[in-house]
Coordinates of C-alpha atoms and ligand atoms in Angstrom, one line a residue:
M29 CA -16.9 -34.5 12.8
S30 CA -14.3 -37.0 14.1
S31 CA -12.1 -36.6 11.1
L32 CA -11.7 -32.9 11.5
N33 CA -10.7 -33.6 15.1
G34 CA -8.0 -35.9 14.0
G35 CA -9.9 -39.1 15.0
M36 CA -9.0 -42.0 12.8
N37 CA -11.2 -45.0 12.9
G38 CA -11.5 -47.6 10.2
R39 CA -9.3 -48.0 7.2
I40 CA -7.1 -45.2 6.1
E41 CA -8.9 -44.9 2.8
D42 CA -12.2 -44.4 4.6
W43 CA -10.7 -41.7 6.7
H44 CA -9.4 -39.9 3.7
E45 CA -12.7 -40.1 2.0
S46 CA -14.9 -38.9 4.9
S47 CA -12.3 -36.3 5.8
S48 CA -12.2 -34.7 2.4
N49 CA -16.0 -34.7 2.2
E50 CA -16.5 -33.1 5.5
E51 CA -13.8 -30.6 4.9
S52 CA -15.2 -29.6 1.6
S53 CA -18.6 -29.1 3.1
F54 CA -17.0 -27.1 5.9
L55 CA -15.3 -24.9 3.3
S56 CA -18.6 -24.5 1.5
R57 CA -20.3 -23.4 4.7
V58 CA -17.5 -20.9 5.3
V59 CA -18.2 -19.4 1.9
Q60 CA -21.9 -19.2 2.7
L61 CA -21.0 -17.5 6.0
L62 CA -18.9 -14.9 4.1
R63 CA -21.8 -14.2 1.8
S64 CA -24.3 -13.9 4.5
E65 CA -22.1 -11.4 6.4
G66 CA -21.8 -9.3 3.2
V67 CA -18.1 -9.8 3.0
L68 CA -17.7 -10.9 -0.6
P69 CA -17.2 -8.1 -3.3
G70 CA -20.5 -6.9 -4.7
E71 CA -22.7 -8.1 -1.9
L72 CA -23.0 -4.7 -0.3
E73 CA -23.7 -2.6 -3.3
S74 CA -27.4 -2.3 -3.0
N75 CA -28.3 0.4 -0.5
E76 CA -30.6 -1.8 1.5
N77 CA -27.6 -4.0 2.4
T78 CA -25.4 -1.1 3.2
I79 CA -27.9 0.2 5.8
N80 CA -28.4 -3.2 7.4
C81 CA -24.7 -3.9 7.5
P82 CA -22.4 -1.3 9.1
V83 CA -18.8 -0.8 8.1
V84 CA -17.8 -1.8 11.6
R85 CA -19.5 -3.0 14.7
F86 CA -16.9 -1.5 17.1
Q87 CA -16.2 -3.0 20.5
H88 CA -13.4 -1.8 22.7
P89 CA -10.5 -4.3 22.8
A90 CA -11.2 -5.7 26.3
A91 CA -14.9 -6.1 25.5
L92 CA -14.2 -7.8 22.2
E93 CA -11.8 -10.1 23.8
E94 CA -14.3 -11.0 26.4
N95 CA -17.0 -11.6 23.8
L96 CA -14.9 -13.6 21.3
Q97 CA -13.1 -15.9 23.8
L98 CA -10.4 -16.8 21.4
D99 CA -8.1 -18.6 23.8
I100 CA -7.4 -22.1 22.6
P101 CA -7.6 -24.5 25.6
D102 CA -4.6 -26.7 26.4
G103 CA -5.0 -30.4 25.7
G104 CA -8.6 -30.0 24.4
K105 CA -10.1 -32.1 21.6
G106 CA -11.1 -29.2 19.3
M107 CA -14.5 -27.6 18.7
S108 CA -17.4 -29.1 16.9
E109 CA -18.0 -27.8 13.4
E110 CA -21.1 -26.0 14.6
R111 CA -19.3 -24.2 17.4
L112 CA -16.4 -23.4 15.1
L113 CA -18.7 -21.9 12.5
S114 CA -20.5 -19.8 15.1
K115 CA -17.1 -18.6 16.4
L116 CA -16.1 -17.7 12.8
S117 CA -19.3 -15.9 12.4
D118 CA -18.6 -13.8 15.5
I119 CA -15.0 -13.1 14.2
I120 CA -16.3 -11.9 10.9
K121 CA -19.0 -9.8 12.6
G122 CA -16.2 -8.2 14.7
S123 CA -14.2 -7.4 11.6
V124 CA -14.2 -4.2 9.6
K125 CA -15.9 -4.6 6.2
T126 CA -13.2 -3.1 3.9
S127 CA -15.3 -3.9 0.8
H128 CA -18.1 -1.7 2.2
P129 CA -18.7 1.4 0.0
H130 CA -18.4 3.6 3.1
F131 CA -14.9 2.4 4.0
Y132 CA -12.4 5.2 3.0
N133 CA -10.1 4.8 5.9
Q134 CA -6.7 4.2 4.2
L135 CA -5.2 4.0 0.8
Y136 CA -6.8 0.6 0.2
G137 CA -10.4 -0.6 0.3
G138 CA -12.7 -2.8 -1.6
L139 CA -11.5 -5.9 -3.3
D140 CA -11.5 -6.7 -7.0
P141 CA -13.5 -9.9 -7.4
Y142 CA -11.1 -11.2 -10.1
G143 CA -8.2 -10.5 -7.9
L144 CA -9.9 -12.5 -5.1
A145 CA -10.4 -15.4 -7.5
G146 CA -6.7 -15.2 -8.3
A147 CA -5.8 -15.2 -4.6
W148 CA -8.2 -18.1 -3.9
I149 CA -6.7 -20.2 -6.7
T150 CA -3.1 -19.8 -5.4
E151 CA -4.1 -20.2 -1.8
A152 CA -5.9 -23.4 -2.7
L153 CA -2.9 -24.7 -4.6
N154 CA -0.7 -23.5 -1.8
T155 CA 2.0 -22.6 -4.3
N156 CA 5.4 -21.4 -3.3
Q157 CA 6.8 -19.0 -5.9
Y158 CA 10.5 -19.8 -5.6
T159 CA 11.1 -22.3 -8.4
F160 CA 9.6 -23.3 -11.7
E161 CA 9.7 -26.8 -10.3
V162 CA 6.9 -26.1 -7.8
A163 CA 5.3 -23.1 -9.5
P164 CA 5.4 -23.7 -13.2
S165 CA 2.3 -21.8 -14.3
F166 CA 2.7 -19.1 -11.8
T167 CA 6.3 -18.4 -12.6
L168 CA 5.2 -17.7 -16.1
A169 CA 2.3 -15.6 -14.9
E170 CA 4.7 -13.5 -12.8
K171 CA 6.9 -13.1 -15.8
A172 CA 4.1 -12.1 -18.0
V173 CA 2.6 -9.6 -15.6
L174 CA 6.1 -8.1 -14.8
Q175 CA 6.6 -7.6 -18.6
K176 CA 3.3 -5.8 -18.7
C177 CA 4.3 -3.6 -15.8
L178 CA 7.6 -2.7 -17.4
K179 CA 5.8 -1.7 -20.5
L180 CA 3.2 0.3 -18.5
F181 CA 5.9 2.3 -16.8
N182 CA 7.9 2.7 -20.0
L183 CA 10.9 0.9 -18.6
P184 CA 13.2 -1.2 -20.8
E185 CA 11.6 -4.5 -21.9
N186 CA 14.7 -6.3 -20.7
G187 CA 14.3 -4.8 -17.2
D188 CA 13.5 -7.0 -14.2
G189 CA 11.2 -7.1 -11.2
I190 CA 9.6 -9.0 -8.5
F191 CA 6.4 -9.0 -6.4
A192 CA 7.2 -8.1 -2.8
P193 CA 5.1 -8.4 0.3
G194 CA 4.1 -4.7 0.3
G195 CA 5.4 -1.4 -0.7
S196 CA 7.7 -1.0 2.3
M197 CA 9.5 -4.1 1.1
S198 CA 9.5 -2.9 -2.5
N199 CA 11.2 0.3 -1.4
M200 CA 13.7 -1.7 0.6
Y201 CA 14.5 -3.6 -2.6
S202 CA 15.3 -0.2 -4.2
M203 CA 17.6 0.7 -1.3
V204 CA 19.5 -2.6 -1.4
L205 CA 20.0 -2.4 -5.2
A206 CA 21.1 1.3 -4.9
R207 CA 23.5 0.3 -2.2
H208 CA 24.9 -2.5 -4.3
H209 CA 25.3 -0.1 -7.2
A210 CA 27.1 2.4 -5.0
C211 CA 29.2 0.0 -3.0
P212 CA 29.1 -3.6 -4.2
E213 CA 31.6 -4.6 -1.5
A214 CA 28.8 -4.2 1.1
R215 CA 27.3 -7.5 0.1
A216 CA 30.2 -9.7 1.2
K217 CA 32.3 -7.4 3.4
G218 CA 29.7 -5.3 5.1
L219 CA 29.1 -1.6 5.3
Q220 CA 32.4 -0.8 6.9
Q221 CA 33.9 -1.2 3.4
C222 CA 31.7 1.7 2.1
P223 CA 31.7 5.4 2.7
P224 CA 28.7 6.6 4.7
L225 CA 25.8 6.3 2.4
V226 CA 23.2 9.1 2.2
A227 CA 19.7 8.9 0.8
F228 CA 17.4 11.7 -0.3
A229 CA 13.6 11.8 -0.2
S230 CA 11.1 14.5 0.3
Q231 CA 9.8 15.5 3.7
D232 CA 6.4 14.0 2.6
A233 CA 7.9 10.7 1.5
H234 CA 6.7 7.4 3.1
Y235 CA 8.2 6.3 6.4
S236 CA 9.1 2.9 5.0
L237 CA 12.3 4.6 3.8
R238 CA 13.4 5.2 7.4
K239 CA 12.6 1.6 8.2
G240 CA 14.7 0.4 5.2
A241 CA 17.6 2.7 6.2
N242 CA 17.5 1.1 9.7
W243 CA 17.4 -2.5 8.4
L244 CA 20.0 -2.0 5.8
G245 CA 22.5 -0.4 8.1
I246 CA 22.3 3.0 6.4
G247 CA 21.0 4.7 9.5
T248 CA 17.8 6.7 9.7
D249 CA 19.7 10.0 10.2
N250 CA 21.3 9.5 6.8
I251 CA 18.1 10.1 4.9
I252 CA 17.8 13.7 4.1
G253 CA 14.3 15.1 4.1
V254 CA 14.2 17.4 1.1
P255 CA 11.7 20.3 1.6
T256 CA 8.5 20.3 -0.4
D257 CA 6.6 23.2 -1.8
D258 CA 3.1 24.4 -0.7
E259 CA 1.6 21.6 -2.8
G260 CA 3.7 18.9 -1.1
K261 CA 6.1 18.3 -4.1
M262 CA 9.8 17.9 -3.7
I263 CA 11.7 21.1 -4.6
P264 CA 14.4 20.1 -7.1
T265 CA 16.7 23.0 -6.3
E266 CA 16.6 22.0 -2.7
L267 CA 17.4 18.4 -3.7
E268 CA 20.4 19.6 -5.7
A269 CA 21.6 21.9 -2.9
A270 CA 21.4 19.0 -0.4
I271 CA 23.3 16.7 -2.7
R272 CA 26.0 19.4 -3.1
R273 CA 26.2 19.9 0.7
V274 CA 26.8 16.2 1.3
K275 CA 29.5 16.1 -1.4
Q276 CA 31.1 19.2 0.0
G277 CA 30.9 17.9 3.5
S278 CA 32.9 14.8 2.4
K279 CA 35.7 16.9 1.0
H280 CA 36.1 19.0 4.1
T281 CA 36.1 16.2 6.6
N282 CA 38.8 13.8 5.8
G283 CA 36.7 10.9 4.5
C284 CA 33.8 11.5 6.8
A285 CA 35.3 9.4 9.6
T286 CA 34.1 11.7 12.4
V287 CA 30.9 13.1 11.0
N288 CA 27.5 11.7 11.7
G289 CA 24.4 12.4 9.6
T290 CA 21.9 15.0 10.5
H291 CA 18.3 14.6 9.7
N292 CA 17.3 18.0 8.3
G293 CA 19.9 18.3 5.6
V294 CA 21.3 21.6 6.7
G295 CA 24.1 20.5 9.0
E296 CA 27.5 19.2 8.0
L297 CA 26.3 16.0 6.6
C298 CA 28.9 14.0 4.9
G299 CA 28.9 10.9 2.8
K300 CA 28.2 9.4 -0.6
P301 CA 24.7 10.2 -2.0
F302 CA 23.5 6.7 -3.1
I303 CA 19.8 7.1 -3.8
V304 CA 17.1 9.7 -4.5
V305 CA 13.6 8.6 -3.8
A306 CA 10.9 10.6 -5.6
T307 CA 7.3 10.0 -4.6
A308 CA 4.5 9.7 -7.3
G309 CA 1.5 10.3 -5.1
T310 CA 2.4 11.1 -1.5
T311 CA 0.6 9.2 1.2
V312 CA -1.2 12.1 2.8
L313 CA -1.6 14.8 0.1
G314 CA -1.4 12.7 -3.0
S315 CA 1.2 15.0 -4.6
Y316 CA 3.5 14.0 -7.4
D317 CA 7.2 15.0 -7.2
P318 CA 8.6 16.6 -10.5
L319 CA 10.1 13.3 -11.8
E320 CA 11.7 14.7 -14.9
E321 CA 13.7 17.3 -13.1
I322 CA 14.7 14.9 -10.3
A323 CA 15.8 12.4 -12.9
D324 CA 18.1 15.0 -14.5
I325 CA 19.7 15.8 -11.2
C326 CA 20.2 12.1 -10.5
Q327 CA 21.8 11.6 -13.9
R328 CA 24.1 14.7 -13.4
Y329 CA 25.4 13.3 -10.1
G330 CA 25.3 9.6 -10.9
I331 CA 22.8 8.7 -8.2
W332 CA 20.3 5.9 -8.3
F333 CA 16.8 7.2 -9.0
H334 CA 13.9 5.4 -7.4
V335 CA 10.3 6.4 -7.8
D336 CA 7.9 5.3 -5.0
A337 CA 4.7 5.1 -7.0
C338 CA 3.1 2.7 -4.4
W339 CA 0.1 4.9 -4.0
G340 CA -0.1 7.1 -7.1
G341 CA 1.3 4.7 -9.7
S342 CA -2.2 3.4 -10.7
L343 CA -2.9 6.7 -12.5
I344 CA -0.5 5.6 -15.2
L345 CA -3.2 3.2 -16.4
S346 CA -5.3 6.2 -17.5
K347 CA -4.3 8.2 -20.6
K348 CA -6.0 11.2 -19.1
Y349 CA -3.8 11.3 -15.9
R350 CA -0.6 9.5 -16.8
S351 CA 1.3 12.8 -17.5
L352 CA 1.5 13.2 -13.7
L353 CA 4.1 10.4 -13.9
H354 CA 6.1 11.9 -16.7
G355 CA 9.8 11.1 -16.2
I356 CA 9.2 7.8 -14.4
E357 CA 10.6 6.1 -17.5
K358 CA 14.0 7.4 -16.5
A359 CA 13.9 5.7 -13.1
D360 CA 16.4 3.0 -12.1
S361 CA 13.6 1.4 -10.1
V362 CA 9.9 1.8 -9.4
S363 CA 7.6 0.5 -6.7
W364 CA 3.8 0.3 -7.2
N365 CA 1.1 -1.2 -5.1
P366 CA -1.9 -2.6 -7.0
H367 CA -3.3 -3.5 -3.6
K368 CA -4.0 0.1 -3.0
M369 CA -6.1 2.1 -5.5
L370 CA -6.8 -0.9 -7.8
G371 CA -8.2 -3.1 -5.1
A372 CA -5.9 -6.1 -5.7
P373 CA -6.1 -8.3 -2.6
L374 CA -3.4 -7.6 0.0
Q375 CA -0.6 -8.0 -0.6
C376 CA 0.2 -7.1 -4.1
S377 CA 3.2 -4.8 -4.6
V378 CA 5.5 -4.7 -7.7
F379 CA 9.1 -3.7 -7.7
L380 CA 10.6 -2.9 -11.1
V381 CA 14.2 -2.3 -12.1
R382 CA 15.7 -1.2 -15.4
H383 CA 19.0 -3.2 -15.0
Q384 CA 18.8 -6.8 -16.1
G385 CA 20.6 -9.2 -13.8
L386 CA 21.2 -6.8 -10.9
M387 CA 18.7 -8.3 -8.6
H388 CA 20.2 -11.6 -8.9
K389 CA 23.7 -10.3 -8.5
C390 CA 22.7 -8.4 -5.4
N391 CA 20.4 -10.9 -3.7
S392 CA 21.3 -14.4 -4.7
A393 CA 22.5 -16.9 -2.2
A394 CA 22.5 -20.0 -4.5
A395 CA 21.1 -22.5 -2.0
T396 CA 22.1 -25.8 -3.4
Y397 CA 19.0 -27.7 -2.2
L398 CA 16.6 -25.3 -4.0
F399 CA 18.3 -23.7 -6.9
Q400 CA 20.3 -26.6 -8.3
Q401 CA 22.0 -25.7 -11.5
D402 CA 22.0 -29.2 -12.9
K403 CA 18.2 -29.4 -13.1
F404 CA 16.8 -31.0 -16.3
Y405 CA 14.9 -27.9 -17.3
D406 CA 16.0 -24.3 -18.0
A407 CA 16.9 -23.3 -14.5
S408 CA 16.9 -19.6 -15.4
Y409 CA 13.1 -19.9 -14.7
D410 CA 13.8 -20.5 -11.1
T411 CA 13.5 -16.8 -10.3
G412 CA 13.3 -17.1 -6.5
D413 CA 16.9 -16.3 -5.8
K414 CA 16.4 -12.7 -6.8
S415 CA 14.2 -12.4 -3.8
V416 CA 15.2 -11.7 -0.2
Q417 CA 12.6 -14.3 0.8
C418 CA 12.8 -18.0 0.6
G419 CA 9.2 -19.1 0.5
R420 CA 7.1 -16.5 -1.4
K421 CA 3.4 -16.1 -2.1
V422 CA 2.1 -15.8 -5.6
D423 CA 1.0 -12.2 -5.4
A424 CA 1.5 -11.7 -9.1
F425 CA -1.5 -13.9 -10.0
K426 CA -4.0 -11.6 -8.3
L427 CA -2.9 -8.8 -10.7
W428 CA -2.7 -11.2 -13.6
T429 CA -6.3 -12.3 -13.1
M430 CA -7.6 -8.7 -12.8
W431 CA -5.7 -7.5 -15.8
A432 CA -6.6 -10.5 -18.0
A433 CA -10.3 -10.1 -17.1
R434 CA -10.5 -6.4 -17.5
G435 CA -7.8 -5.5 -20.0
D436 CA -6.0 -2.2 -20.1
N437 CA -9.2 -0.4 -20.9
G438 CA -11.2 -1.9 -18.0
L439 CA -8.5 -1.0 -15.5
S440 CA -8.2 2.5 -16.9
A441 CA -12.0 3.0 -16.6
L442 CA -11.9 2.0 -13.0
V443 CA -9.1 4.4 -12.2
E444 CA -10.9 7.2 -14.1
N445 CA -14.2 6.5 -12.2
A446 CA -12.3 6.8 -8.9
M447 CA -10.8 10.1 -10.1
D448 CA -14.1 11.4 -11.3
C449 CA -15.8 10.6 -8.0
S450 CA -13.0 12.3 -6.0
R451 CA -13.4 15.4 -8.2
Y452 CA -17.1 15.3 -7.6
F453 CA -16.5 15.2 -3.9
L454 CA -14.0 18.1 -4.2
R455 CA -16.7 20.1 -6.0
L456 CA -19.3 19.3 -3.4
I457 CA -17.1 20.6 -0.5
T458 CA -15.5 23.5 -2.2
D459 CA -17.1 26.7 -0.8
R460 CA -19.5 24.7 1.2
P461 CA -20.0 26.2 4.7
G462 CA -18.1 24.2 7.2
F463 CA -15.6 22.7 4.8
R464 CA -12.1 24.0 4.1
L465 CA -9.6 22.4 1.7
V466 CA -6.0 21.7 2.8
L467 CA -4.7 22.4 -0.8
P468 CA -6.4 24.5 -3.5
S469 CA -6.3 21.4 -5.7
F470 CA -5.4 17.7 -5.6
E471 CA -3.6 15.5 -8.1
C472 CA -4.6 12.1 -6.9
T473 CA -7.8 10.7 -5.3
N474 CA -6.9 11.8 -1.8
I475 CA -9.0 14.8 -0.8
C476 CA -7.8 16.5 2.4
F477 CA -10.1 18.9 4.3
W478 CA -11.1 20.3 7.6
F479 CA -14.6 20.1 8.8
I480 CA -15.5 23.2 10.9
P481 CA -18.6 22.6 13.1
P482 CA -21.2 25.4 13.2
R483 CA -20.1 26.7 16.6
L484 CA -16.6 27.4 15.3
R485 CA -17.6 29.1 12.0
G486 CA -17.0 32.8 11.4
L487 CA -14.8 33.2 14.5
E488 CA -11.3 34.7 14.6
E489 CA -8.8 31.8 14.0
T490 CA -6.7 32.2 17.1
Q491 CA -4.4 29.6 18.6
E492 CA -7.3 28.5 20.9
W493 CA -9.6 28.2 17.9
W494 CA -7.1 25.8 16.2
D495 CA -6.6 23.9 19.5
D496 CA -10.4 23.4 19.5
L497 CA -10.6 22.5 15.8
E498 CA -7.8 19.9 16.2
K499 CA -10.2 17.9 18.4
V500 CA -13.0 17.9 15.9
A501 CA -11.5 15.2 13.6
P502 CA -10.9 12.6 16.3
N503 CA -14.3 13.3 17.9
L504 CA -16.1 13.0 14.6
K505 CA -14.1 9.9 13.8
K506 CA -15.2 8.3 17.1
K507 CA -18.9 9.0 16.2
M508 CA -18.4 7.4 12.8
I509 CA -16.9 4.3 14.2
L510 CA -19.3 3.9 17.1
Q511 CA -22.2 4.2 14.7
G512 CA -20.5 2.1 12.0
S513 CA -21.7 4.4 9.3
L514 CA -18.4 5.6 7.7
M515 CA -14.7 5.3 8.0
I516 CA -12.3 8.1 6.9
G517 CA -8.8 8.8 8.2
Y518 CA -7.5 11.9 9.7
Q519 CA -4.0 13.1 10.5
P520 CA -1.8 16.2 11.2
L521 CA 1.0 17.1 8.8
S522 CA 3.6 18.5 11.1
N523 CA 6.2 19.4 8.5
K524 CA 3.7 21.9 7.1
G525 CA 2.3 22.9 10.5
L526 CA -1.1 21.5 9.6
R527 CA -3.3 20.3 12.4
N528 CA -5.7 17.3 12.3
F529 CA -7.6 17.2 9.0
F530 CA -9.6 14.5 7.2
R531 CA -8.3 12.6 4.2
L532 CA -11.0 11.0 2.0
V533 CA -9.3 8.3 -0.1
V534 CA -11.3 7.2 -3.1
T535 CA -10.3 3.8 -4.6
C536 CA -11.4 1.7 -7.6
Q537 CA -13.3 -0.9 -5.6
P538 CA -16.2 -1.2 -5.0
P539 CA -16.6 1.2 -7.8
P540 CA -17.7 4.5 -6.1
S541 CA -20.5 6.6 -7.4
P542 CA -21.6 10.2 -7.0
S543 CA -24.3 9.1 -4.5
H544 CA -21.6 7.6 -2.3
M545 CA -19.8 10.9 -2.3
E546 CA -23.0 12.7 -1.3
Y547 CA -23.4 10.2 1.5
V548 CA -20.0 11.0 2.8
L549 CA -20.7 14.7 2.8
H550 CA -24.1 14.4 4.5
E551 CA -22.8 11.9 7.1
I552 CA -20.0 14.2 8.1
E553 CA -22.4 17.1 8.5
R554 CA -24.9 14.9 10.4
L555 CA -22.3 13.6 12.8
G556 CA -20.4 16.9 13.1
K557 CA -23.1 19.4 13.5
D558 CA -23.0 19.5 17.3
L559 CA -19.3 18.9 17.9
Ligands
LIG617 C1 1.5 2.8 1.4 C2 2.8 3.4 0.9 C3 3.9 2.6 1.0 C4 4.0 1.3 1.7 O1 3.3 0.3 1.2 P1 2.9 -0.9 2.1 O2 2.4 -1.9 1.1 O3 1.8 -0.4 3.0 O4 4.1 -1.4 2.8 C5 5.1 3.2 0.4 N1 5.1 4.4 -0.2 C6 3.9 5.1 -0.3 C7 4.0 6.4 -1.0 C8 2.8 4.6 0.2 O5 1.6 5.4 0.2

């Protein structure tokens, strides 16, 4: 063990040798540990294992802290391998098993084993994606998979893109490019050179847009929340009206100098509309905004059109469902998270843009110690200067490995299986006593519903009744987690006046089956019958 503790006795070659042997046996033991705890994909698929291994063994934060004892002592000499492995085992036991078939908590879950292989390879090589010099194969893999994504979304072949650390960052890329498009002076001179910039997204759009508006100096009040219809889709006439109001406001107020943004889009908002963000698959309801109509409006007013397809973009892989994304080919930019429905390892998010060269123009800083232009190879392969990051992980390779292994047809089949299972669940709960759907139908694999326990059924639905029902979801969730038998999310949707309801999210991995859906139904009924 001495080598792992940094002890160095004997010749340096001996140290290297014994060190690498011990470390590799340590790594093998860690893999064994992951297997025995049912963490690796596929190990929890047999029913026997799912019963023995809960999704979560919940402990309250203070209790878990007490049990795990994670403080690293000052000036110590490090743990023995045995103690460390036992500590790691406790840490894994105290973790949520997201590859468990009964984990439906958020928009991700499960892990594609090919994606994990891709992730392991790049982690082991510890590759940094900024230059061809240090990432030759992976630079080409990113190029190839971006090309494949551009084709998938029907964007021009000479478009561009990048893998970003998550959808929030991909959306931020769209805002910075749209800002650059509307006011290129901002890059060097700052926002004071620009008119106030106003963004438009639906009320049900993802909150990352507000974060982006804050970070980019746009201001969160300068995002107009365009109303959605009963199905959670942006209403195009409302979008157009909001754009006109902003443009009118600018005319009336002498260059906007004294007017601040308002959040609801009905006040005297003034400024230059610079981006419209449509959502393809909203986070809660899974609704698709009418992309074609929104694209036309953007074209009419000369506004950047971004489609946030982080969640719902995966349906474009299926011929059966891709019409939901009709019009996405007109987008200036698109964000898509393979780490959600497809089960690519976190993080794997793609940002695509139709305009060649714009990312570089907008983001480059031309660091002379990294992106030397007098390199002996074709330096246009040093793609890292398009990024806001310096060091960057090779997220593209996770998707490359999955796509290469499964092909278009394999990915499509996984998506269709997830959709089929979500439809099966929908049929199971439609008209079933105690279940009520939030929407009459759903477009994506999110199924939103209330569970009404027996004691609340058939009563007049007064304010008090809803006050009572609102507590059912958190209480039922508590029972799920304490028993470790199931994880599903719940939330209110305040812009629609909807109080706490469940959202079952079906993803591709581990491939769900009808019996998993029946399990969810029966587990909710079992845990909820006395609430
Ligand atoms: C999840 C999500 C995002 C953010 O993606 P992260 O990878 O979690 O940052 C953005 N938009 C939509 C519609 C999402 O559902």
